Amino acid sequence: HGQPEITAVATFGSKEIIEPFNDELYQETLRSANYKGNLSRVNFDRHLRATYAEGLKKYAQGFNKRNSHITLAEYYIHVDEAGAPHLHFDGIPRGHTATGKPSERFTRALVEQYGTDDEKHAKGNKEKGIEYMRKWRAQEDEALVRCMNAAFKERFKTPVKFELTRT
């Protein structure tokens, strides 16, 4: 029997947010002093998809450094579907029970990652599990935004400043 995995999707934005942003960035790029030449919308969209893919790739590549007790097993990037760029990933939780036995539960991995020594040896604290899930999600959201900002700055040489917005 194999390791149980967590399966998740990291989505960057929504169609309603991304499309107007892409249109505005295209117009800014055409007006930019950094850009010289003729840039068709088709060519721009190709660069845009590559930039979203690069940001998602950077996010995935940093996952194991950010998460000491969850191992990223594999990921798939989608930038060609209608809607928002996103990444599907599978992770393997690596925690321990209160008695020290290996545990493949996501909540135990989060307790290992964020908890104090007392919490790591305590049994069933649902509130801490929820708190650590929120902390993990905030950490991963911030990492995704940071990676996207870096990818856009690198490719477009334009100060794009994405921020986290929950819907």
Short mmCIF file of N, CA and C in Angstrom, two decimals:
data_model
loop_
_atom_site.label_atom_id
_atom_site.label_comp_id
_atom_site.label_asym_id
_atom_site.label_seq_id
_atom_site.Cartn_x
_atom_site.Cartn_y
_atom_site.Cartn_z
N HIS A 1 0.85 -1.18 0.00
CA HIS A 1 0.00 0.00 0.00
C HIS A 1 0.89 1.23 0.00
N GLY A 2 0.56 2.17 -0.86
CA GLY A 2 1.37 3.37 -1.03
C GLY A 2 1.02 4.44 -0.02
N GLN A 3 1.79 5.48 -0.06
CA GLN A 3 1.56 6.62 0.81
C GLN A 3 0.26 7.32 0.44
N PRO A 4 -0.57 7.68 1.42
CA PRO A 4 -1.72 8.52 1.09
C PRO A 4 -1.21 9.90 0.69
N GLU A 5 -1.86 10.48 -0.25
CA GLU A 5 -1.43 11.78 -0.72
C GLU A 5 -2.51 12.81 -0.47
N ILE A 6 -2.09 14.04 -0.39
CA ILE A 6 -3.05 15.13 -0.42
C ILE A 6 -3.05 15.65 -1.85
N THR A 7 -4.19 15.96 -2.35
CA THR A 7 -4.31 16.52 -3.69
C THR A 7 -4.91 17.90 -3.54
N ALA A 8 -4.30 18.88 -4.18
CA ALA A 8 -4.76 20.25 -4.04
C ALA A 8 -4.58 20.99 -5.36
N VAL A 9 -5.21 22.13 -5.44
CA VAL A 9 -5.08 23.01 -6.60
C VAL A 9 -4.73 24.40 -6.09
N ALA A 10 -3.67 24.97 -6.63
CA ALA A 10 -3.29 26.35 -6.33
C ALA A 10 -3.72 27.18 -7.53
N THR A 11 -4.73 28.00 -7.35
CA THR A 11 -5.29 28.80 -8.44
C THR A 11 -4.86 30.24 -8.27
N PHE A 12 -4.44 30.83 -9.38
CA PHE A 12 -4.01 32.22 -9.34
C PHE A 12 -5.07 33.08 -9.99
N GLY A 13 -5.88 33.75 -9.18
CA GLY A 13 -6.89 34.67 -9.70
C GLY A 13 -8.14 33.96 -10.17
N SER A 14 -8.93 34.70 -10.92
CA SER A 14 -10.16 34.18 -11.52
C SER A 14 -10.27 34.81 -12.90
N LYS A 15 -11.11 34.22 -13.73
CA LYS A 15 -11.28 34.74 -15.09
C LYS A 15 -11.69 36.22 -15.06
N GLU A 16 -12.54 36.57 -14.12
CA GLU A 16 -13.03 37.95 -14.01
C GLU A 16 -11.92 38.94 -13.63
N ILE A 17 -10.93 38.47 -12.91
CA ILE A 17 -9.81 39.33 -12.50
C ILE A 17 -8.68 39.28 -13.53
N ILE A 18 -8.38 38.09 -14.01
CA ILE A 18 -7.22 37.88 -14.89
C ILE A 18 -7.41 38.55 -16.26
N GLU A 19 -8.56 38.38 -16.87
CA GLU A 19 -8.75 38.93 -18.23
C GLU A 19 -8.56 40.44 -18.29
N PRO A 20 -9.20 41.25 -17.42
CA PRO A 20 -8.93 42.70 -17.46
C PRO A 20 -7.47 43.04 -17.17
N PHE A 21 -6.84 42.30 -16.24
CA PHE A 21 -5.43 42.54 -15.96
C PHE A 21 -4.59 42.28 -17.21
N ASN A 22 -4.84 41.16 -17.88
CA ASN A 22 -4.09 40.82 -19.09
C ASN A 22 -4.25 41.90 -20.16
N ASP A 23 -5.47 42.39 -20.34
CA ASP A 23 -5.73 43.44 -21.33
C ASP A 23 -4.97 44.72 -20.98
N GLU A 24 -5.01 45.09 -19.71
CA GLU A 24 -4.32 46.31 -19.27
C GLU A 24 -2.81 46.16 -19.42
N LEU A 25 -2.28 45.01 -19.07
CA LEU A 25 -0.84 44.78 -19.20
C LEU A 25 -0.41 44.83 -20.66
N TYR A 26 -1.24 44.32 -21.55
CA TYR A 26 -0.93 44.37 -22.98
C TYR A 26 -0.80 45.82 -23.43
N GLN A 27 -1.76 46.65 -23.05
CA GLN A 27 -1.73 48.07 -23.44
C GLN A 27 -0.51 48.77 -22.83
N GLU A 28 -0.22 48.48 -21.56
CA GLU A 28 0.95 49.08 -20.91
C GLU A 28 2.25 48.64 -21.59
N THR A 29 2.30 47.38 -21.98
CA THR A 29 3.49 46.85 -22.63
C THR A 29 3.71 47.53 -23.96
N LEU A 30 2.64 47.77 -24.70
CA LEU A 30 2.76 48.47 -25.99
C LEU A 30 3.28 49.89 -25.81
N ARG A 31 2.89 50.54 -24.69
CA ARG A 31 3.31 51.93 -24.44
C ARG A 31 4.68 52.01 -23.77
N SER A 32 5.18 50.91 -23.27
CA SER A 32 6.40 50.89 -22.46
C SER A 32 7.64 51.24 -23.27
N ALA A 33 8.52 51.97 -22.61
CA ALA A 33 9.81 52.30 -23.23
C ALA A 33 10.71 51.06 -23.29
N ASN A 34 10.39 50.05 -22.47
CA ASN A 34 11.17 48.81 -22.46
C ASN A 34 10.89 47.95 -23.68
N TYR A 35 9.77 48.23 -24.35
CA TYR A 35 9.38 47.39 -25.48
C TYR A 35 9.62 48.14 -26.79
N LYS A 36 10.27 47.46 -27.69
CA LYS A 36 10.50 48.04 -29.01
C LYS A 36 10.06 47.01 -30.05
N GLY A 37 9.31 47.44 -31.02
CA GLY A 37 8.87 46.52 -32.06
C GLY A 37 7.36 46.36 -32.07
N ASN A 38 6.91 45.44 -32.87
CA ASN A 38 5.49 45.20 -33.03
C ASN A 38 5.12 43.93 -32.27
N LEU A 39 4.22 44.05 -31.31
CA LEU A 39 3.81 42.93 -30.49
C LEU A 39 2.35 42.61 -30.76
N SER A 40 2.09 41.52 -31.45
CA SER A 40 0.71 41.12 -31.71
C SER A 40 0.10 40.59 -30.41
N ARG A 41 -1.22 40.61 -30.34
CA ARG A 41 -1.90 40.10 -29.14
C ARG A 41 -1.66 38.60 -29.00
N VAL A 42 -1.58 37.88 -30.09
CA VAL A 42 -1.33 36.44 -30.04
C VAL A 42 0.05 36.17 -29.44
N ASN A 43 1.04 36.92 -29.89
CA ASN A 43 2.39 36.76 -29.37
C ASN A 43 2.45 37.16 -27.89
N PHE A 44 1.79 38.25 -27.54
CA PHE A 44 1.74 38.70 -26.15
C PHE A 44 1.11 37.62 -25.27
N ASP A 45 -0.01 37.05 -25.73
CA ASP A 45 -0.70 36.02 -24.95
C ASP A 45 0.19 34.80 -24.72
N ARG A 46 1.01 34.48 -25.70
CA ARG A 46 1.96 33.37 -25.55
C ARG A 46 2.97 33.69 -24.45
N HIS A 47 3.49 34.93 -24.45
CA HIS A 47 4.41 35.36 -23.39
C HIS A 47 3.72 35.37 -22.03
N LEU A 48 2.48 35.79 -22.04
CA LEU A 48 1.70 35.85 -20.80
C LEU A 48 1.51 34.45 -20.20
N ARG A 49 1.11 33.49 -21.01
CA ARG A 49 0.94 32.11 -20.53
C ARG A 49 2.27 31.56 -20.01
N ALA A 50 3.35 31.86 -20.71
CA ALA A 50 4.67 31.40 -20.26
C ALA A 50 5.03 32.03 -18.91
N THR A 51 4.64 33.26 -18.71
CA THR A 51 4.94 33.95 -17.45
C THR A 51 4.12 33.36 -16.30
N TYR A 52 2.85 33.12 -16.53
CA TYR A 52 2.03 32.46 -15.50
C TYR A 52 2.61 31.08 -15.18
N ALA A 53 3.00 30.34 -16.21
CA ALA A 53 3.57 29.01 -16.01
C ALA A 53 4.87 29.10 -15.21
N GLU A 54 5.70 30.08 -15.49
CA GLU A 54 6.96 30.25 -14.77
C GLU A 54 6.71 30.57 -13.30
N GLY A 55 5.74 31.44 -13.03
CA GLY A 55 5.40 31.76 -11.64
C GLY A 55 4.90 30.54 -10.88
N LEU A 56 4.04 29.76 -11.52
CA LEU A 56 3.53 28.54 -10.90
C LEU A 56 4.66 27.52 -10.69
N LYS A 57 5.56 27.45 -11.65
CA LYS A 57 6.70 26.52 -11.53
C LYS A 57 7.60 26.92 -10.36
N LYS A 58 7.88 28.22 -10.23
CA LYS A 58 8.69 28.69 -9.11
C LYS A 58 8.02 28.38 -7.78
N TYR A 59 6.71 28.55 -7.75
CA TYR A 59 5.95 28.23 -6.54
C TYR A 59 6.13 26.75 -6.19
N ALA A 60 5.94 25.88 -7.16
CA ALA A 60 6.06 24.44 -6.93
C ALA A 60 7.48 24.05 -6.53
N GLN A 61 8.46 24.66 -7.16
CA GLN A 61 9.85 24.31 -6.87
C GLN A 61 10.27 24.71 -5.45
N GLY A 62 9.62 25.70 -4.88
CA GLY A 62 9.93 26.11 -3.52
C GLY A 62 9.11 25.42 -2.44
N PHE A 63 8.16 24.59 -2.87
CA PHE A 63 7.22 23.96 -1.93
C PHE A 63 7.93 23.17 -0.83
N ASN A 64 8.86 22.32 -1.20
CA ASN A 64 9.51 21.46 -0.21
C ASN A 64 10.40 22.24 0.75
N LYS A 65 10.93 23.37 0.32
CA LYS A 65 11.70 24.22 1.24
C LYS A 65 10.78 24.87 2.28
N ARG A 66 9.58 25.26 1.84
CA ARG A 66 8.63 25.91 2.75
C ARG A 66 7.97 24.91 3.69
N ASN A 67 7.90 23.66 3.30
CA ASN A 67 7.14 22.66 4.04
C ASN A 67 8.03 21.49 4.45
N SER A 68 8.41 21.49 5.70
CA SER A 68 9.33 20.46 6.19
C SER A 68 8.67 19.10 6.37
N HIS A 69 7.36 19.05 6.45
CA HIS A 69 6.68 17.78 6.72
C HIS A 69 5.62 17.42 5.68
N ILE A 70 5.67 18.08 4.53
CA ILE A 70 4.80 17.73 3.40
C ILE A 70 5.71 17.73 2.18
N THR A 71 5.78 16.62 1.50
CA THR A 71 6.65 16.50 0.34
C THR A 71 5.83 16.60 -0.93
N LEU A 72 6.19 17.52 -1.80
CA LEU A 72 5.53 17.64 -3.09
C LEU A 72 5.97 16.47 -3.95
N ALA A 73 5.01 15.64 -4.35
CA ALA A 73 5.32 14.45 -5.14
C ALA A 73 5.32 14.76 -6.64
N GLU A 74 4.30 15.49 -7.08
CA GLU A 74 4.24 15.88 -8.50
C GLU A 74 3.27 17.04 -8.64
N TYR A 75 3.41 17.72 -9.78
CA TYR A 75 2.51 18.84 -10.05
C TYR A 75 2.30 18.98 -11.55
N TYR A 76 1.17 19.59 -11.88
CA TYR A 76 0.79 19.83 -13.28
C TYR A 76 0.32 21.27 -13.38
N ILE A 77 0.84 21.99 -14.34
CA ILE A 77 0.48 23.39 -14.53
C ILE A 77 -0.51 23.50 -15.69
N HIS A 78 -1.57 24.27 -15.48
CA HIS A 78 -2.57 24.51 -16.52
C HIS A 78 -2.69 26.02 -16.76
N VAL A 79 -2.34 26.46 -17.95
CA VAL A 79 -2.50 27.88 -18.30
C VAL A 79 -3.29 28.04 -19.58
N ASP A 80 -3.75 26.95 -20.15
CA ASP A 80 -4.42 27.02 -21.44
C ASP A 80 -5.92 26.83 -21.34
N GLU A 81 -6.44 26.58 -20.16
CA GLU A 81 -7.87 26.40 -20.00
C GLU A 81 -8.54 27.77 -19.82
N ALA A 82 -9.83 27.81 -20.08
CA ALA A 82 -10.57 29.04 -19.79
C ALA A 82 -10.56 29.24 -18.28
N GLY A 83 -10.37 30.45 -17.85
CA GLY A 83 -10.33 30.72 -16.42
C GLY A 83 -8.95 31.13 -15.98
N ALA A 84 -8.61 30.77 -14.77
CA ALA A 84 -7.37 31.24 -14.17
C ALA A 84 -6.25 30.21 -14.29
N PRO A 85 -5.01 30.69 -14.39
CA PRO A 85 -3.86 29.78 -14.37
C PRO A 85 -3.85 29.03 -13.03
N HIS A 86 -3.54 27.76 -13.08
CA HIS A 86 -3.53 26.99 -11.84
C HIS A 86 -2.59 25.80 -11.93
N LEU A 87 -2.35 25.23 -10.77
CA LEU A 87 -1.42 24.12 -10.62
C LEU A 87 -2.12 23.05 -9.79
N HIS A 88 -2.12 21.83 -10.29
CA HIS A 88 -2.61 20.68 -9.53
C HIS A 88 -1.38 20.03 -8.90
N PHE A 89 -1.47 19.67 -7.63
CA PHE A 89 -0.32 19.00 -7.04
C PHE A 89 -0.73 17.92 -6.06
N ASP A 90 0.16 16.95 -5.93
CA ASP A 90 0.01 15.87 -4.96
C ASP A 90 1.15 15.99 -3.97
N GLY A 91 0.80 15.89 -2.70
CA GLY A 91 1.81 15.96 -1.65
C GLY A 91 1.68 14.78 -0.71
N ILE A 92 2.76 14.44 -0.07
CA ILE A 92 2.78 13.34 0.89
C ILE A 92 3.03 13.92 2.27
N PRO A 93 2.03 13.82 3.17
CA PRO A 93 2.22 14.29 4.54
C PRO A 93 3.19 13.38 5.30
N ARG A 94 4.05 13.98 6.08
CA ARG A 94 5.03 13.20 6.85
C ARG A 94 5.06 13.73 8.29
N GLY A 95 4.15 13.22 9.07
CA GLY A 95 4.08 13.62 10.47
C GLY A 95 4.26 12.44 11.39
N HIS A 96 3.95 12.66 12.67
CA HIS A 96 4.04 11.60 13.67
C HIS A 96 2.85 11.70 14.60
N THR A 97 2.43 10.57 15.11
CA THR A 97 1.34 10.56 16.09
C THR A 97 1.85 11.09 17.41
N ALA A 98 0.94 11.22 18.39
CA ALA A 98 1.32 11.68 19.72
C ALA A 98 2.30 10.71 20.37
N THR A 99 2.27 9.44 19.97
CA THR A 99 3.19 8.44 20.54
C THR A 99 4.48 8.31 19.74
N GLY A 100 4.62 9.09 18.66
CA GLY A 100 5.86 9.09 17.89
C GLY A 100 5.87 8.19 16.67
N LYS A 101 4.76 7.50 16.42
CA LYS A 101 4.70 6.64 15.24
C LYS A 101 4.50 7.50 13.99
N PRO A 102 5.03 7.06 12.84
CA PRO A 102 4.82 7.81 11.59
C PRO A 102 3.33 7.95 11.28
N SER A 103 2.95 9.11 10.82
CA SER A 103 1.55 9.38 10.47
C SER A 103 1.51 10.01 9.09
N GLU A 104 0.54 9.59 8.32
CA GLU A 104 0.37 10.13 6.97
C GLU A 104 -0.82 11.08 6.92
N ARG A 105 -1.27 11.54 8.08
CA ARG A 105 -2.38 12.49 8.13
C ARG A 105 -1.85 13.91 7.93
N PHE A 106 -2.57 14.66 7.12
CA PHE A 106 -2.18 16.04 6.82
C PHE A 106 -2.13 16.89 8.09
N THR A 107 -3.11 16.72 8.96
CA THR A 107 -3.13 17.53 10.18
C THR A 107 -1.93 17.24 11.06
N ARG A 108 -1.50 15.98 11.13
CA ARG A 108 -0.31 15.66 11.93
C ARG A 108 0.95 16.27 11.32
N ALA A 109 1.01 16.29 10.00
CA ALA A 109 2.16 16.92 9.34
C ALA A 109 2.20 18.42 9.66
N LEU A 110 1.04 19.05 9.70
CA LEU A 110 0.99 20.48 10.02
C LEU A 110 1.39 20.74 11.47
N VAL A 111 0.97 19.85 12.39
CA VAL A 111 1.37 19.99 13.79
C VAL A 111 2.89 19.85 13.89
N GLU A 112 3.46 18.90 13.15
CA GLU A 112 4.92 18.74 13.15
C GLU A 112 5.60 20.01 12.62
N GLN A 113 5.01 20.60 11.60
CA GLN A 113 5.62 21.76 10.96
C GLN A 113 5.52 23.02 11.80
N TYR A 114 4.39 23.23 12.45
CA TYR A 114 4.16 24.50 13.13
C TYR A 114 4.06 24.40 14.66
N GLY A 115 3.81 23.23 15.19
CA GLY A 115 3.50 23.09 16.60
C GLY A 115 4.69 23.15 17.54
N THR A 116 4.38 23.40 18.80
CA THR A 116 5.40 23.34 19.85
C THR A 116 5.64 21.87 20.19
N ASP A 117 6.66 21.60 20.97
CA ASP A 117 6.93 20.21 21.37
C ASP A 117 5.74 19.61 22.12
N ASP A 118 5.10 20.39 22.99
CA ASP A 118 3.93 19.89 23.73
C ASP A 118 2.80 19.53 22.77
N GLU A 119 2.56 20.38 21.77
CA GLU A 119 1.48 20.12 20.81
C GLU A 119 1.77 18.89 19.97
N LYS A 120 3.04 18.67 19.66
CA LYS A 120 3.41 17.51 18.84
C LYS A 120 3.11 16.20 19.56
N HIS A 121 3.09 16.23 20.89
CA HIS A 121 2.85 15.01 21.66
C HIS A 121 1.45 14.95 22.25
N ALA A 122 0.61 15.95 21.94
CA ALA A 122 -0.76 15.96 22.45
C ALA A 122 -1.67 15.20 21.48
N LYS A 123 -2.74 14.67 22.01
CA LYS A 123 -3.69 13.94 21.18
C LYS A 123 -4.83 14.86 20.77
N GLY A 124 -5.28 14.69 19.52
CA GLY A 124 -6.48 15.30 18.96
C GLY A 124 -6.86 16.70 19.39
N ASN A 125 -6.18 17.68 18.95
CA ASN A 125 -6.55 19.06 19.21
C ASN A 125 -7.06 19.66 17.90
N LYS A 126 -8.37 19.57 17.70
CA LYS A 126 -8.98 20.01 16.44
C LYS A 126 -8.75 21.50 16.19
N GLU A 127 -8.84 22.32 17.22
CA GLU A 127 -8.66 23.76 17.05
C GLU A 127 -7.26 24.09 16.54
N LYS A 128 -6.25 23.39 17.06
CA LYS A 128 -4.88 23.62 16.58
C LYS A 128 -4.75 23.18 15.13
N GLY A 129 -5.39 22.08 14.77
CA GLY A 129 -5.36 21.62 13.38
C GLY A 129 -5.92 22.67 12.44
N ILE A 130 -7.04 23.28 12.82
CA ILE A 130 -7.65 24.33 12.00
C ILE A 130 -6.75 25.55 11.94
N GLU A 131 -6.18 25.92 13.09
CA GLU A 131 -5.26 27.07 13.13
C GLU A 131 -4.05 26.84 12.21
N TYR A 132 -3.49 25.64 12.27
CA TYR A 132 -2.33 25.34 11.44
C TYR A 132 -2.69 25.23 9.97
N MET A 133 -3.89 24.78 9.67
CA MET A 133 -4.34 24.75 8.27
C MET A 133 -4.42 26.18 7.73
N ARG A 134 -4.96 27.08 8.53
CA ARG A 134 -5.03 28.50 8.11
C ARG A 134 -3.63 29.08 7.92
N LYS A 135 -2.74 28.74 8.85
CA LYS A 135 -1.37 29.25 8.76
C LYS A 135 -0.68 28.71 7.50
N TRP A 136 -0.88 27.43 7.23
CA TRP A 136 -0.28 26.81 6.03
C TRP A 136 -0.84 27.45 4.76
N ARG A 137 -2.15 27.63 4.74
CA ARG A 137 -2.78 28.23 3.56
C ARG A 137 -2.28 29.66 3.34
N ALA A 138 -2.15 30.44 4.39
CA ALA A 138 -1.64 31.81 4.27
C ALA A 138 -0.20 31.78 3.76
N GLN A 139 0.61 30.86 4.29
CA GLN A 139 2.00 30.73 3.84
C GLN A 139 2.05 30.41 2.35
N GLU A 140 1.23 29.48 1.91
CA GLU A 140 1.24 29.07 0.51
C GLU A 140 0.66 30.15 -0.41
N ASP A 141 -0.38 30.85 0.05
CA ASP A 141 -0.93 31.96 -0.73
C ASP A 141 0.12 33.05 -0.93
N GLU A 142 0.82 33.40 0.14
CA GLU A 142 1.86 34.43 0.06
C GLU A 142 2.98 34.00 -0.88
N ALA A 143 3.35 32.74 -0.82
CA ALA A 143 4.41 32.23 -1.70
C ALA A 143 3.97 32.29 -3.16
N LEU A 144 2.72 31.95 -3.44
CA LEU A 144 2.21 31.99 -4.81
C LEU A 144 2.23 33.42 -5.35
N VAL A 145 1.77 34.37 -4.56
CA VAL A 145 1.77 35.78 -4.98
C VAL A 145 3.20 36.27 -5.20
N ARG A 146 4.10 35.93 -4.30
CA ARG A 146 5.50 36.33 -4.42
C ARG A 146 6.13 35.77 -5.69
N CYS A 147 5.86 34.50 -5.99
CA CYS A 147 6.43 33.88 -7.19
C CYS A 147 5.86 34.50 -8.46
N MET A 148 4.58 34.82 -8.47
CA MET A 148 3.98 35.46 -9.65
C MET A 148 4.53 36.86 -9.85
N ASN A 149 4.66 37.62 -8.76
CA ASN A 149 5.24 38.96 -8.88
C ASN A 149 6.65 38.89 -9.47
N ALA A 150 7.44 37.93 -9.01
CA ALA A 150 8.81 37.78 -9.51
C ALA A 150 8.82 37.40 -10.98
N ALA A 151 7.94 36.48 -11.37
CA ALA A 151 7.91 36.04 -12.78
C ALA A 151 7.51 37.19 -13.70
N PHE A 152 6.53 37.99 -13.30
CA PHE A 152 6.09 39.11 -14.15
C PHE A 152 7.16 40.20 -14.20
N LYS A 153 7.80 40.47 -13.08
CA LYS A 153 8.85 41.49 -13.08
C LYS A 153 10.00 41.07 -13.99
N GLU A 154 10.36 39.80 -13.94
CA GLU A 154 11.45 39.30 -14.76
C GLU A 154 11.13 39.37 -16.25
N ARG A 155 9.93 38.97 -16.64
CA ARG A 155 9.61 38.91 -18.06
C ARG A 155 9.22 40.27 -18.64
N PHE A 156 8.39 41.02 -17.94
CA PHE A 156 7.84 42.25 -18.51
C PHE A 156 8.58 43.51 -18.07
N LYS A 157 9.50 43.37 -17.12
CA LYS A 157 10.28 44.52 -16.64
C LYS A 157 9.36 45.65 -16.18
N THR A 158 8.17 45.27 -15.77
CA THR A 158 7.17 46.22 -15.31
C THR A 158 6.84 45.89 -13.86
N PRO A 159 6.78 46.88 -13.01
CA PRO A 159 6.48 46.58 -11.61
C PRO A 159 5.02 46.16 -11.41
N VAL A 160 4.78 44.87 -11.55
CA VAL A 160 3.45 44.30 -11.29
C VAL A 160 3.42 43.93 -9.83
N LYS A 161 2.39 44.31 -9.14
CA LYS A 161 2.29 44.02 -7.70
C LYS A 161 0.97 43.32 -7.43
N PHE A 162 0.97 41.99 -7.56
CA PHE A 162 -0.22 41.23 -7.23
C PHE A 162 -0.39 41.21 -5.73
N GLU A 163 -1.63 41.15 -5.30
CA GLU A 163 -1.95 41.03 -3.88
C GLU A 163 -2.96 39.90 -3.72
N LEU A 164 -3.02 39.36 -2.53
CA LEU A 164 -3.96 38.29 -2.26
C LEU A 164 -5.37 38.85 -2.06
N THR A 165 -6.30 38.27 -2.77
CA THR A 165 -7.70 38.62 -2.61
C THR A 165 -8.50 37.33 -2.47
N ARG A 166 -9.19 37.18 -1.39
CA ARG A 166 -10.02 35.98 -1.20
C ARG A 166 -11.43 36.26 -1.71
N THR A 167 -11.98 35.30 -2.43
CA THR A 167 -13.36 35.44 -2.90
C THR A 167 -14.21 34.33 -2.37
#
